[in-house]
Structure formats: C-alpha cells, structure tokens
mmCIF file of C-alpha atoms in Angstrom:
data_model
loop_
_atom_site.group_PDB
_atom_site.id
_atom_site.type_symbol
_atom_site.label_atom_id
_atom_site.label_comp_id
_atom_site.label_asym_id
_atom_site.label_seq_id
_atom_site.Cartn_x
_atom_site.Cartn_y
_atom_site.Cartn_z
ATOM 1 C CA UNK A 386 14.792 -14.104 1.849
ATOM 2 C CA UNK A 387 15.088 -10.310 2.155
ATOM 3 C CA UNK A 388 11.985 -9.362 0.100
ATOM 4 C CA UNK A 389 12.053 -5.618 -0.597
ATOM 5 C CA UNK A 390 15.077 -3.690 0.663
ATOM 6 C CA UNK A 391 15.117 0.092 0.878
ATOM 7 C CA UNK A 392 18.113 2.302 1.570
ATOM 8 C CA UNK A 393 18.660 4.484 3.444
ATOM 9 C CA UNK A 394 16.285 3.988 6.373
ATOM 10 C CA UNK A 395 16.598 7.597 7.553
ATOM 11 C CA UNK A 396 17.845 10.774 5.887
ATOM 12 C CA UNK A 397 17.862 14.480 6.651
ATOM 13 C CA UNK A 398 18.314 16.893 3.759
ATOM 14 C CA UNK A 399 18.472 20.629 3.377
ATOM 15 C CA UNK A 400 16.095 22.402 1.004
ATOM 16 C CA UNK A 401 17.471 22.278 -2.525
ATOM 17 C CA UNK A 402 19.652 19.207 -2.031
ATOM 18 C CA UNK A 403 19.204 16.176 -4.252
ATOM 19 C CA UNK A 404 18.952 12.552 -3.232
ATOM 20 C CA UNK A 405 18.215 9.100 -4.629
ATOM 21 C CA UNK A 406 16.270 6.509 -2.657
ATOM 22 C CA UNK A 407 17.176 2.961 -3.542
ATOM 23 C CA UNK A 408 14.886 -0.067 -3.695
ATOM 24 C CA UNK A 409 15.662 -3.653 -4.605
ATOM 25 C CA UNK A 410 13.535 -6.811 -4.563
ATOM 26 C CA UNK A 411 14.639 -10.422 -4.737
ATOM 27 C CA UNK A 412 11.288 -12.043 -5.581
ATOM 28 C CA UNK A 413 11.617 -11.747 -9.377
ATOM 29 C CA UNK A 414 8.580 -9.478 -9.435
ATOM 30 C CA UNK A 415 7.637 -7.631 -12.597
ATOM 31 C CA UNK A 416 6.006 -4.574 -11.019
ATOM 32 C CA UNK A 417 7.465 -2.044 -8.599
ATOM 33 C CA UNK A 418 6.000 1.029 -6.915
ATOM 34 C CA UNK A 419 6.959 4.114 -4.941
ATOM 35 C CA UNK A 420 4.539 5.575 -2.371
ATOM 36 C CA UNK A 421 4.748 8.391 0.100
ATOM 37 C CA UNK A 422 2.912 8.394 3.420
ATOM 38 C CA UNK A 423 2.520 11.588 5.383
ATOM 39 C CA UNK A 424 1.766 11.408 9.143
ATOM 40 C CA UNK A 425 -1.692 10.004 9.782
ATOM 41 C CA UNK A 426 -2.377 9.735 6.082
ATOM 42 C CA UNK A 427 -2.777 7.037 3.493
ATOM 43 C CA UNK A 428 -0.466 5.764 0.778
ATOM 44 C CA UNK A 429 -0.095 8.020 -2.227
ATOM 45 C CA UNK A 430 1.416 6.554 -5.391
ATOM 46 C CA UNK A 431 4.294 8.591 -6.804
ATOM 47 C CA UNK A 432 5.480 6.454 -9.718
ATOM 48 C CA UNK A 433 5.209 2.837 -10.725
ATOM 49 C CA UNK A 434 6.846 0.436 -13.123
ATOM 50 C CA UNK A 435 4.543 -2.272 -14.418
ATOM 51 C CA UNK A 436 7.447 -4.121 -16.038
ATOM 52 C CA UNK A 437 11.152 -3.724 -16.647
ATOM 53 C CA UNK A 438 11.703 -0.876 -19.061
ATOM 54 C CA UNK A 439 8.476 1.003 -18.322
ATOM 55 C CA UNK A 440 7.594 3.714 -15.806
ATOM 56 C CA UNK A 441 4.396 5.681 -15.288
ATOM 57 C CA UNK A 442 3.270 8.593 -13.165
ATOM 58 C CA UNK A 443 1.077 7.973 -10.190
ATOM 59 C CA UNK A 444 -1.026 10.350 -8.154
ATOM 60 C CA UNK A 445 1.724 12.718 -6.928
ATOM 61 C CA UNK A 446 4.720 12.644 -9.355
ATOM 62 C CA UNK A 447 5.738 16.320 -9.260
ATOM 63 C CA UNK A 448 9.231 16.864 -7.884
ATOM 64 C CA UNK A 449 10.304 13.235 -8.388
ATOM 65 C CA UNK A 450 11.923 11.096 -11.041
ATOM 66 C CA UNK A 451 12.374 7.334 -11.186
ATOM 67 C CA UNK A 452 14.597 4.810 -12.871
ATOM 68 C CA UNK A 453 13.858 1.115 -13.331
ATOM 69 C CA UNK A 454 17.508 0.100 -13.486
ATOM 70 C CA UNK A 455 16.768 -3.592 -14.058
ATOM 71 C CA UNK A 456 14.133 -6.071 -12.958
ATOM 72 C CA UNK A 457 15.354 -5.973 -9.335
ATOM 73 C CA UNK A 458 15.922 -2.256 -8.769
ATOM 74 C CA UNK A 459 13.702 0.814 -8.872
ATOM 75 C CA UNK A 460 15.112 4.127 -7.637
ATOM 76 C CA UNK A 461 13.388 7.386 -6.715
ATOM 77 C CA UNK A 462 15.192 10.712 -7.147
ATOM 78 C CA UNK A 463 14.453 14.075 -5.597
ATOM 79 C CA UNK A 464 16.248 16.646 -7.752
ATOM 80 C CA UNK A 465 15.708 19.679 -5.520
ATOM 81 C CA UNK A 466 14.240 18.698 -2.170
ATOM 82 C CA UNK A 467 11.484 20.825 -0.631
ATOM 83 C CA UNK A 468 10.072 20.737 2.937
ATOM 84 C CA UNK A 469 6.749 19.507 1.473
ATOM 85 C CA UNK A 470 8.534 16.298 0.508
ATOM 86 C CA UNK A 471 9.164 15.408 4.146
ATOM 87 C CA UNK A 472 7.487 12.026 4.434
ATOM 88 C CA UNK A 473 7.947 8.285 4.787
ATOM 89 C CA UNK A 474 8.648 6.676 1.422
ATOM 90 C CA UNK A 475 7.692 3.063 0.786
ATOM 91 C CA UNK A 476 8.801 0.930 -2.110
ATOM 92 C CA UNK A 477 6.718 -2.120 -3.004
ATOM 93 C CA UNK A 478 6.737 -4.887 -5.570
ATOM 94 C CA UNK A 479 4.300 -7.429 -6.963
ATOM 95 C CA UNK A 480 4.343 -10.033 -9.699
ATOM 96 C CA UNK A 481 1.463 -8.291 -11.471
ATOM 97 C CA UNK A 482 -0.920 -5.439 -10.610
ATOM 98 C CA UNK A 483 -3.557 -7.946 -9.486
ATOM 99 C CA UNK A 484 -1.224 -9.733 -7.099
ATOM 100 C CA UNK A 485 -0.255 -8.879 -3.479
ATOM 101 C CA UNK A 486 2.209 -6.069 -3.000
ATOM 102 C CA UNK A 487 5.226 -6.590 -0.765
ATOM 103 C CA UNK A 488 6.458 -3.452 0.953
ATOM 104 C CA UNK A 489 9.893 -2.431 2.133
ATOM 105 C CA UNK A 490 10.455 -1.025 5.617
ATOM 106 C CA UNK A 491 10.373 2.556 4.372
ATOM 107 C CA UNK A 492 12.725 5.533 4.242
ATOM 108 C CA UNK A 493 12.016 8.331 6.716
ATOM 109 C CA UNK A 494 13.029 11.543 4.956
ATOM 110 C CA UNK A 495 13.123 14.970 6.600
ATOM 111 C CA UNK A 496 13.814 18.116 4.610
ATOM 112 C CA UNK A 497 14.757 21.215 6.530
ATOM 113 C CA UNK B 1429 -9.586 5.764 -13.379
ATOM 114 C CA UNK B 1430 -10.421 3.645 -10.365
ATOM 115 C CA UNK B 1431 -11.628 5.355 -7.189
ATOM 116 C CA UNK B 1432 -11.739 3.544 -3.842
ATOM 117 C CA UNK B 1433 -13.582 4.964 -0.852
ATOM 118 C CA UNK B 1434 -13.045 3.469 2.612
ATOM 119 C CA UNK B 1435 -15.214 3.897 5.719
ATOM 120 C CA UNK B 1436 -15.005 4.586 8.568
ATOM 121 C CA UNK B 1437 -11.752 6.521 8.874
ATOM 122 C CA UNK B 1438 -11.522 5.609 12.574
ATOM 123 C CA UNK B 1439 -13.092 2.751 14.500
ATOM 124 C CA UNK B 1440 -12.912 1.998 18.203
ATOM 125 C CA UNK B 1441 -14.191 -1.296 19.638
ATOM 126 C CA UNK B 1442 -13.978 -3.194 22.903
ATOM 127 C CA UNK B 1443 -11.810 -6.271 23.029
ATOM 128 C CA UNK B 1444 -13.840 -9.266 21.945
ATOM 129 C CA UNK B 1445 -16.235 -7.268 19.784
ATOM 130 C CA UNK B 1446 -16.359 -7.453 15.984
ATOM 131 C CA UNK B 1447 -15.075 -4.784 13.617
ATOM 132 C CA UNK B 1448 -16.233 -4.119 10.052
ATOM 133 C CA UNK B 1449 -14.538 -1.861 7.510
ATOM 134 C CA UNK B 1450 -16.162 -1.168 4.144
ATOM 135 C CA UNK B 1451 -14.755 -0.105 0.787
ATOM 136 C CA UNK B 1452 -16.482 0.836 -2.441
ATOM 137 C CA UNK B 1453 -14.844 0.906 -5.859
ATOM 138 C CA UNK B 1454 -15.852 2.516 -9.134
ATOM 139 C CA UNK B 1455 -14.283 0.470 -11.949
ATOM 140 C CA UNK B 1456 -16.278 -2.639 -12.806
ATOM 141 C CA UNK B 1457 -13.114 -4.102 -14.383
ATOM 142 C CA UNK B 1458 -11.474 -4.444 -10.970
ATOM 143 C CA UNK B 1459 -11.074 -8.087 -10.030
ATOM 144 C CA UNK B 1460 -8.583 -8.175 -7.173
ATOM 145 C CA UNK B 1461 -9.248 -6.743 -3.703
ATOM 146 C CA UNK B 1462 -6.531 -7.000 -1.031
ATOM 147 C CA UNK B 1463 -6.491 -5.748 2.544
ATOM 148 C CA UNK B 1464 -3.311 -4.550 4.218
ATOM 149 C CA UNK B 1465 -2.565 -3.986 7.908
ATOM 150 C CA UNK B 1466 -0.056 -1.363 8.990
ATOM 151 C CA UNK B 1467 1.065 -1.323 12.598
ATOM 152 C CA UNK B 1468 2.491 1.900 13.991
ATOM 153 C CA UNK B 1469 5.883 2.653 12.469
ATOM 154 C CA UNK B 1470 5.832 -0.494 10.337
ATOM 155 C CA UNK B 1471 5.289 -1.353 6.712
ATOM 156 C CA UNK B 1472 1.884 -2.359 5.313
ATOM 157 C CA UNK B 1473 1.436 -6.120 5.101
ATOM 158 C CA UNK B 1474 -1.186 -8.172 3.282
ATOM 159 C CA UNK B 1475 -3.627 -9.887 5.643
ATOM 160 C CA UNK B 1476 -6.250 -11.217 3.252
ATOM 161 C CA UNK B 1477 -7.377 -10.791 -0.334
ATOM 162 C CA UNK B 1478 -10.295 -11.799 -2.529
ATOM 163 C CA UNK B 1479 -10.807 -12.155 -6.248
ATOM 164 C CA UNK B 1480 -13.968 -11.381 -8.139
ATOM 165 C CA UNK B 1481 -14.858 -15.007 -8.752
ATOM 166 C CA UNK B 1482 -15.681 -15.589 -5.065
ATOM 167 C CA UNK B 1483 -18.030 -13.823 -2.662
ATOM 168 C CA UNK B 1484 -16.372 -14.536 0.658
ATOM 169 C CA UNK B 1485 -13.037 -15.687 2.056
ATOM 170 C CA UNK B 1486 -12.103 -16.474 5.642
ATOM 171 C CA UNK B 1487 -8.827 -16.874 7.491
ATOM 172 C CA UNK B 1488 -9.314 -17.591 11.191
ATOM 173 C CA UNK B 1489 -10.724 -14.391 12.751
ATOM 174 C CA UNK B 1490 -10.719 -12.316 9.592
ATOM 175 C CA UNK B 1491 -12.990 -12.511 6.572
ATOM 176 C CA UNK B 1492 -13.615 -10.501 3.466
ATOM 177 C CA UNK B 1493 -16.892 -10.291 1.545
ATOM 178 C CA UNK B 1494 -17.361 -8.980 -1.981
ATOM 179 C CA UNK B 1495 -20.528 -7.692 -3.665
ATOM 180 C CA UNK B 1496 -19.671 -7.160 -7.319
ATOM 181 C CA UNK B 1497 -23.099 -5.825 -8.216
ATOM 182 C CA UNK B 1498 -22.912 -3.086 -5.621
ATOM 183 C CA UNK B 1499 -19.137 -2.672 -6.095
ATOM 184 C CA UNK B 1500 -18.234 -2.935 -2.472
ATOM 185 C CA UNK B 1501 -16.185 -5.232 -0.280
ATOM 186 C CA UNK B 1502 -15.759 -5.434 3.472
ATOM 187 C CA UNK B 1503 -13.253 -6.649 6.043
ATOM 188 C CA UNK B 1504 -14.675 -8.416 9.080
ATOM 189 C CA UNK B 1505 -12.601 -9.046 12.200
ATOM 190 C CA UNK B 1506 -14.214 -11.142 14.927
ATOM 191 C CA UNK B 1507 -13.171 -11.497 18.575
ATOM 192 C CA UNK B 1508 -10.911 -8.468 18.302
ATOM 193 C CA UNK B 1509 -7.720 -8.335 20.347
ATOM 194 C CA UNK B 1510 -5.487 -5.372 21.288
ATOM 195 C CA UNK B 1511 -2.908 -6.552 18.738
ATOM 196 C CA UNK B 1512 -5.502 -5.948 16.008
ATOM 197 C CA UNK B 1513 -5.055 -2.204 16.650
ATOM 198 C CA UNK B 1514 -3.535 -0.792 13.441
ATOM 199 C CA UNK B 1515 -4.367 1.053 10.244
ATOM 200 C CA UNK B 1516 -6.129 -1.084 7.639
ATOM 201 C CA UNK B 1517 -6.051 -0.271 3.925
ATOM 202 C CA UNK B 1518 -8.222 -1.737 1.203
ATOM 203 C CA UNK B 1519 -7.221 -1.676 -2.457
ATOM 204 C CA UNK B 1520 -8.584 -2.582 -5.875
ATOM 205 C CA UNK B 1521 -6.917 -3.482 -9.139
ATOM 206 C CA UNK B 1522 -7.407 -5.508 -12.299
ATOM 207 C CA UNK B 1523 -5.297 -7.506 -14.684
ATOM 208 C CA UNK B 1524 -2.936 -5.243 -16.634
ATOM 209 C CA UNK B 1525 -3.949 -2.162 -14.624
ATOM 210 C CA UNK B 1526 -0.288 -1.617 -13.819
ATOM 211 C CA UNK B 1527 -1.110 -0.468 -10.305
ATOM 212 C CA UNK B 1528 -3.545 -0.744 -7.408
ATOM 213 C CA UNK B 1529 -5.772 2.006 -6.042
ATOM 214 C CA UNK B 1530 -5.773 2.240 -2.255
ATOM 215 C CA UNK B 1531 -8.410 3.509 0.139
ATOM 216 C CA UNK B 1532 -7.430 6.203 2.629
ATOM 217 C CA UNK B 1533 -7.209 3.766 5.533
ATOM 218 C CA UNK B 1534 -9.101 2.994 8.740
ATOM 219 C CA UNK B 1535 -7.478 3.379 12.143
ATOM 220 C CA UNK B 1536 -8.792 0.552 14.324
ATOM 221 C CA UNK B 1537 -8.349 0.811 18.087
ATOM 222 C CA UNK B 1538 -9.204 -2.196 20.239
ATOM 223 C CA UNK B 1539 -9.684 -1.224 23.872
ATOM 224 C CA UNK B 1540 -8.738 -3.846 26.483
#
C-alpha cells in the first residue's frame, strides 16, 4: 500500500521556469492538500481540494496553481518559478477534513 | 477562520523526563485535534488524535488532553527517549471545514 506518492523527489529549476509537482493517493480519500515547509518552519497550506472537482486557496497561494485531475491525483504548478519558492513541498490526503492526514515524502525544490 | 497557537517553540528535556506541548485554538466549532511528529528530513506522521467528545486519550507513553471550555489541548510524553527528538505539530479542524489549521511546531530535543 503506497499511500501518498509524490514525484519528483528532488528538482532544481532556474528562475522563470515552470514545473508541475505530481501527487497521487491510493486510499480513496476525498480531500487532498499541498503544503510548503521552509527550513526550520512549519507547514503552510498552499491549496486544498476538499472533494473531487473543488479546489480552494490556502494560506500562501500566490505563484501557484492546482488541478484536481481525479479523485486520486492533485497536482501543483509553478508557472514562473522564483527563488522565494525554494522549499520542501508536501502533499497530503485525508478522507475528510476532520480525519488524519497522510503525507507524502515531499519534493525538495531549489530555484536558482 | 481558525487560529492555532503552539507553545513552546523549542523544548529540551533529559532522557526519562516528561515533555508537555500546549496548543490553543480559536474556533469553538473545531472538533478534531491531531498531533503529528516529523523526524528530521522525513514526512509528518500522525501519532495521536482526540475528538471533542472525550477529554483525554492515551497510547503507551503519549497522551493528549482536551479542555473545550478553555479551547486548549496538550500533548504529554512520559519517560522520554532520544528517538522522541523531532518536531511536533498540533492541528485543529471541524466537520466540513475542508482543511486543518496547524500550529507552528515544537522542536523537542531529548538529551541522553
């Protein structure tokens, strides 16, 4: 049982490049989330999808877009990467908002 | 919206001592309070959670207490061990909230 799978695990981009981070879950969860975690900091919510077909902004949505492709997959896109977006990105899923979240292993993204 | 404050931000204890981390929340509608542990370089993982219909829950050396009137909940770790060293996050959410609100995290160091 894979749980939440994120790809890629590592990526280096140049300023201005675009990229899509992929996330898939195999637990039939309704809700999915994207967080960023800067060094020594907490988890900041970028976007979330409470159910298939819906997406909502979180705390720090600027510079990002998301797509809930189907119930399993939730992708995060950086249209024009900036050094301030250097971070570790975690995808998570849960059956509902008041249920435990299961996190992926993260994508370590560096923007030069 | 919900606001979760977590204290202390760092905590250092001797092996065998107890550790207590406290969180306060603002939204009286919140009814689900999980705690996550994040080891260095790893993903956050649920260690214990509590719902608003109970005041305390225990799982071996860890326990969580909830005071709904005061809107705070605490994580208690007894007989701490070096492998308890990690960052701990609290969170709060409610049915149909769509998302959880996380505290900023507590870095626990257990000295051998």
